[in-house]
XYZ file of C-alpha atoms in Angstrom:
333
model
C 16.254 -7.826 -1.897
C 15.015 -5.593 1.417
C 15.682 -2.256 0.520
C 18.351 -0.585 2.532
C 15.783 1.498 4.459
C 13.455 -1.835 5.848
C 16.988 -3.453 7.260
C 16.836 -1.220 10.417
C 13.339 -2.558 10.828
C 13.717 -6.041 10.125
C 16.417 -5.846 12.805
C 14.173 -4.411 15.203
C 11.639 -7.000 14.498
C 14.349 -9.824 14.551
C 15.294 -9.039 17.684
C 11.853 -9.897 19.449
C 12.993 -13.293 19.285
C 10.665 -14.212 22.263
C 7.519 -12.605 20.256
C 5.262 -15.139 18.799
C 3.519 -12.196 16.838
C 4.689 -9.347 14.858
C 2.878 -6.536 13.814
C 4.767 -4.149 11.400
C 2.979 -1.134 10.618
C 3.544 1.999 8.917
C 2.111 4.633 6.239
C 0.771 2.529 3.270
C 3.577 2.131 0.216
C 6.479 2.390 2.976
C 7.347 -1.476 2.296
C 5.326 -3.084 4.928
C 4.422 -6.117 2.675
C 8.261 -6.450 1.699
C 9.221 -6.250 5.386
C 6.778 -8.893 6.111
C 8.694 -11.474 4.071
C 11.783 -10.725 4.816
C 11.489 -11.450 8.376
C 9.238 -14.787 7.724
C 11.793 -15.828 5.812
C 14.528 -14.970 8.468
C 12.447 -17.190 10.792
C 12.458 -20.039 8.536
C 16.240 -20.029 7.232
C 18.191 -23.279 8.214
C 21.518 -21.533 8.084
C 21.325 -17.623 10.394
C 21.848 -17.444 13.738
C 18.880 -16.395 15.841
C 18.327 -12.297 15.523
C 19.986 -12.930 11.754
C 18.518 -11.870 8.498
C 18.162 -14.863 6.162
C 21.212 -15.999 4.282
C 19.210 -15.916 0.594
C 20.924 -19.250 -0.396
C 20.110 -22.448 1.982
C 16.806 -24.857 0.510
C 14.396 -23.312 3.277
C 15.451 -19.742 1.594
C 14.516 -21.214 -1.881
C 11.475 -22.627 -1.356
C 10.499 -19.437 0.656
C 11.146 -17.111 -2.445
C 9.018 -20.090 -4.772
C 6.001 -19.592 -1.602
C 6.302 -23.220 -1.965
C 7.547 -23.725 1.760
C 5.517 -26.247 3.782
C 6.223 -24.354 6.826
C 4.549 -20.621 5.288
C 0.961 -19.719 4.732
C -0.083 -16.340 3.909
C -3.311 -15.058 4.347
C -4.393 -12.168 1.916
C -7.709 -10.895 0.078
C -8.710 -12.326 -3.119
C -8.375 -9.572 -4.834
C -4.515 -9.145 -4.324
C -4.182 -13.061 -5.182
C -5.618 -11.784 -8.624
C -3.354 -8.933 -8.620
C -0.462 -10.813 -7.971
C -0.853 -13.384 -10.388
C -1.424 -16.263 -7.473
C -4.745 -16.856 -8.921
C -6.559 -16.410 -12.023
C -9.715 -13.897 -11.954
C -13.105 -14.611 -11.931
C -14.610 -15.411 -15.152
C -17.228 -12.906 -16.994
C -20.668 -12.113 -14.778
C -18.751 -14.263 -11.720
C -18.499 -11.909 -8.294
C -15.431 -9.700 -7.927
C -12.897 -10.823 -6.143
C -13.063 -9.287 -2.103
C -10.752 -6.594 -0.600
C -11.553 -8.429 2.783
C -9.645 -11.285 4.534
C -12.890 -12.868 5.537
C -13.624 -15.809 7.835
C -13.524 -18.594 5.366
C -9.805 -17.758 4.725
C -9.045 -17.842 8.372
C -10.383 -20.895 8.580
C -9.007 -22.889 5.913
C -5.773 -22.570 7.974
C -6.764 -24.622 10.485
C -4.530 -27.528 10.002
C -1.624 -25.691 9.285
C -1.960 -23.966 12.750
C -2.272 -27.177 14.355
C 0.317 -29.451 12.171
C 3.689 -30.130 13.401
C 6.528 -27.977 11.596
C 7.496 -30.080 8.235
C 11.236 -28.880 8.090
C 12.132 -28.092 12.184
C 12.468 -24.553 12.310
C 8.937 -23.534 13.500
C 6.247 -22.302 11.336
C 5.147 -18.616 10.065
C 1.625 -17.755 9.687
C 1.674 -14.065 7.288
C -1.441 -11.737 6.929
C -1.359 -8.899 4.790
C -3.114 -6.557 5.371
C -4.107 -7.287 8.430
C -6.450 -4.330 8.821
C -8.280 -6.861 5.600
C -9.921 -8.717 8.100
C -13.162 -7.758 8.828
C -14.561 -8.645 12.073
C -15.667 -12.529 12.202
C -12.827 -13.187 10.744
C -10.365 -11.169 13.109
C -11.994 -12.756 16.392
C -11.610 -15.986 14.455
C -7.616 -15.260 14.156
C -8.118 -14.216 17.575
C -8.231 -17.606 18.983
C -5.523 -19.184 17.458
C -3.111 -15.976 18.287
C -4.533 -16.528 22.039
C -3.408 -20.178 21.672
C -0.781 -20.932 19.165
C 0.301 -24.173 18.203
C 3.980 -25.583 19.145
C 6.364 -23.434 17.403
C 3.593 -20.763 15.647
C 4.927 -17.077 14.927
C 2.795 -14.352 13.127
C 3.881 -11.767 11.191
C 0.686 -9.201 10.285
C 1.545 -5.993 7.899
C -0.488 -3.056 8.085
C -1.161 0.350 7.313
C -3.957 1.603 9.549
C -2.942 -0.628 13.052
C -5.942 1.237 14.935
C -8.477 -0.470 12.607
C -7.621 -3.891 14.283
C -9.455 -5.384 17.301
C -7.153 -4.183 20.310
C -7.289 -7.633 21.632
C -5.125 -8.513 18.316
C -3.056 -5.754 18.871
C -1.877 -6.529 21.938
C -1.200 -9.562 21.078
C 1.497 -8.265 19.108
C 4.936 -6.967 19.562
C 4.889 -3.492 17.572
C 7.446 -2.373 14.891
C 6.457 1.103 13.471
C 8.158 1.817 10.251
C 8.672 6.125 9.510
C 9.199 6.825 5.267
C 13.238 6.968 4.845
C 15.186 10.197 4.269
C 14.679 12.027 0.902
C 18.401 10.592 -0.199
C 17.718 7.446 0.531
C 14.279 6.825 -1.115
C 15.825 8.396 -4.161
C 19.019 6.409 -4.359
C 16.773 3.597 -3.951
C 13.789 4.194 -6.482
C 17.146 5.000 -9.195
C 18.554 1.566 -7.925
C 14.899 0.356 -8.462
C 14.967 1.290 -12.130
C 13.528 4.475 -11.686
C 14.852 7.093 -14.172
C 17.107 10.342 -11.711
C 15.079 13.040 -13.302
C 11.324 10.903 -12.827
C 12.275 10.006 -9.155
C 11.846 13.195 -7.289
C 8.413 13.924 -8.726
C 7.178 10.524 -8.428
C 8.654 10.758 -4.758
C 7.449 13.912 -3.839
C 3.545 13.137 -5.277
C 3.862 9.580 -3.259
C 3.981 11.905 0.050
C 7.546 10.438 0.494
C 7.017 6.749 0.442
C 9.020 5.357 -1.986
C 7.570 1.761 -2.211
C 4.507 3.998 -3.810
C 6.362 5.944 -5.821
C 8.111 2.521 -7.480
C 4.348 1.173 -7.690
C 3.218 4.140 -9.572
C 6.344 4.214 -11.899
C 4.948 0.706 -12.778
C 1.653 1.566 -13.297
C 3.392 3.790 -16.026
C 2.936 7.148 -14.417
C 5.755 9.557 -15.457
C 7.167 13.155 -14.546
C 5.475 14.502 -17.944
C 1.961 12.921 -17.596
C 2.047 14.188 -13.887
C 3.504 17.669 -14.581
C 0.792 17.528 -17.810
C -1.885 16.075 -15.487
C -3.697 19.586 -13.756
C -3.840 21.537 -17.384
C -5.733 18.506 -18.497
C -7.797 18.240 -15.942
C -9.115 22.014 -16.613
C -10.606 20.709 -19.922
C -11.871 18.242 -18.339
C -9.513 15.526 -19.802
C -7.916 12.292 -17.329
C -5.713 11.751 -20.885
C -2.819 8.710 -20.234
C -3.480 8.682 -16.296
C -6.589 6.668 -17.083
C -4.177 3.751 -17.198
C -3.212 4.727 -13.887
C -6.377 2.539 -12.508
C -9.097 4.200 -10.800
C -8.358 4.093 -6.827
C -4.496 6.108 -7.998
C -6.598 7.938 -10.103
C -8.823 9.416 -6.986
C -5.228 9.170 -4.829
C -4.012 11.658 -7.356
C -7.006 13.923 -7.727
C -7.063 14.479 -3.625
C -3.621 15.189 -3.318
C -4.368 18.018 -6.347
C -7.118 19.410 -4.471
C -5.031 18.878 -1.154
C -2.171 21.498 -2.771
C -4.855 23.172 -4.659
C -6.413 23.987 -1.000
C -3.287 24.673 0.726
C -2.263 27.482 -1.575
C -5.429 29.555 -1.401
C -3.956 29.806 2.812
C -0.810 30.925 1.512
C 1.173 27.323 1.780
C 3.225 25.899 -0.702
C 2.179 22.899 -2.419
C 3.354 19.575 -1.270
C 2.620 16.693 -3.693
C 2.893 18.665 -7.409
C 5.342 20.833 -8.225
C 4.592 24.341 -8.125
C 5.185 25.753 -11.695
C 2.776 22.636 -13.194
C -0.430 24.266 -11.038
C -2.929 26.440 -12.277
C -4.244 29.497 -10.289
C -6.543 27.648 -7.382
C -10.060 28.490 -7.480
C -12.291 29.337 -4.259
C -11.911 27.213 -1.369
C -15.442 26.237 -1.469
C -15.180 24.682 -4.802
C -11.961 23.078 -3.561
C -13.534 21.619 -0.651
C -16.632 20.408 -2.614
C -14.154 18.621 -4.831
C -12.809 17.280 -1.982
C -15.698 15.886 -0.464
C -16.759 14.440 -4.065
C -13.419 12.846 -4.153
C -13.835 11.484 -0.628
C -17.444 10.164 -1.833
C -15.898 8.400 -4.809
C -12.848 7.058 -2.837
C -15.753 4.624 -1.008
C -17.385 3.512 -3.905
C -14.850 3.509 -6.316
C -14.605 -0.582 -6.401
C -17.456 -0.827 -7.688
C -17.522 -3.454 -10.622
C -19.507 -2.334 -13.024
C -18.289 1.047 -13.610
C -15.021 2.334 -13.820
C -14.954 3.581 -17.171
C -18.430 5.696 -15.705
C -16.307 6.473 -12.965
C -13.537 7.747 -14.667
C -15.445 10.688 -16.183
C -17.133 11.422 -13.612
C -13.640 12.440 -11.918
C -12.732 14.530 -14.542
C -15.785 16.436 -14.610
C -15.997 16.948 -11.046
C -11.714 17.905 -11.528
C -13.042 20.567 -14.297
C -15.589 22.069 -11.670
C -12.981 21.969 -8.692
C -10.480 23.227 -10.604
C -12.709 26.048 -12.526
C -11.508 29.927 -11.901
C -13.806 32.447 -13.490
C -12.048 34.220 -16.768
C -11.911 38.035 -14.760
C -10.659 36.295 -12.067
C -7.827 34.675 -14.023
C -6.724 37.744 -15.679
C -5.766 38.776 -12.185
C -4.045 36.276 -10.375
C -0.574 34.665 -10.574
C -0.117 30.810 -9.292
């Protein structure tokens, strides 16, 4: 079900009726990808009235929720096929699988793009995310959103819209999605399964966006580990938040050093909570950290090594994080 904060979106995006492409866009973990298929599936329902959510019960809604519907494609990278179970992985010493929507993809949808719709009520075409596609691949899309077959809509989900071609983009009518009130997202991560006292710290680390505060909470990461996370970190220890995965991993460590950096201007912290921090060390070390995190950010996929990786982050955590002993004695966090 579309949590309660999407349905003001999906009724802005319902409501381009006359739009044969949608682009939905917003901060990533706001719900983007959720949004995406609520609307398609609007689109396709046999029983709403036009500008309608779907009704959830009618064979076009079924077969929607299976992704068996002849009338759907989506279009995503391999990798999140493997992540979502569409797929199975590659086998030992095979290629991972890409974090790009490449041209291939685009064009293995040829003949759905030019079929006739199967069960009358049009045809949706989803890619997510869009920003995936890298650039033979978006001019290739480019054609067919230029010249859609009879009945053709589009619905791409983003996070970063200015890393599309502008010729897709305006292509597309725009719905811009902003992170829910603080109320909200927590009523819905507790409705989500979420525990009341893990929510707010989970919330407040995810920057606000709940959708990645309920991804987190399913990686397994917990008030206590998080709260337990930056005196770790000074021994140079990940501990349990190795499970995390390696890109939340680095998410995590540069929203440390973000607070980390912030306090040595005076600011308060804004992803960790205050009491769980130690004293910050010099800004220069912070900002080195920073960089190194950046650095690691772009070549964290790499297959071989995550393990490798992993220590390396907590090492270069240690450093960031160091304070020398005299100053220590002195300071308060």
């Amino acid at each position: 079900m579309l949590p309660s904060f999407l349905q003001p979106a999906l009724r802005q995006a319902l409501s381009l009726d006359k739009a044969h492409a949608v682009l939905l866009s917003g901060p990533p973990g706001l719900g983007q990808w959720e949004l995406a298929q609520a609307l398609a599936q609007a689109w396709l329902c046999e029983n709403n009235q036009a500008g309608e959510p779907a009704c959830g019960q009618c064979a076009a809604c079924h077969l929607v929720d299976q992704r068996s519907h002849p009338d759907q494609r989506w279009c995503v990278p391999a990798a999140l096929r493997v992540a979502w179970g569409w797929e199975e992985g590659p086998s030992e010493g095979k290629a991972k699988p890409s974090q790009e929507i490449r041209i291939d993809e685009i064009r293995a949808l040829a003949s759905f793009t030019q079929s006739t719709t199967a069960r009358g009520q049009g045809k949706v075409l989803g890619l997510h995310p869009a920003e995936a596609m890298n650039t033979v691949a978006a001019n290739a899309l480019l054609k067919t959103l230029e010249e859609p077959g009879g009945r053709l809509r589009f619905v791409l989900s983003c996070s970063a819209p200015h890393e599309l071609l502008p010729t897709i983009r305006s292509r597309c009518q725009s719905v811009e999605l902003t992170p829910p009130s603080e109320s909200d997202a927590l009523l819905w991560l507790t409705q989500s399964g979420v525990a009341v006292d893990e929510a707010p710290v989970l919330l407040r680390l995810a920057g606000g966006l709940p959708g990645l505060a309920l991804r987190w909470h399913g990686a397994g990461m917990r008030r206590a580990l998080v709260e337990a996370l930056p005196g770790g970190l000074q021994k140079g220890e990940l501990g349990p938040a190795e499970a995390w995965g390696l890109s939340t991993v680095i998410d995590v460590l540069g929203r440390l050093a973000h607070d980390q950096l912030r306090r040595t201007h005076g600011a308060l912290p804004r992803y960790f909570p205050l009491d769980c921090l130690p004293v910050p060390s010099a800004p220069a070390r912070l900002q080195r950290w920073a960089a190194e995190l950046r650095a690691a950010r772009a070549k964290g996929d790499h297959p071989l090594t995550p393990g490798l990786w992993m220590e390396t982050l907590a090492a270069q955590a240690q450093r960031g994080l160091h304070v020398p002993a005299a100053r220590a004695l002195h300071s308060r966090p």
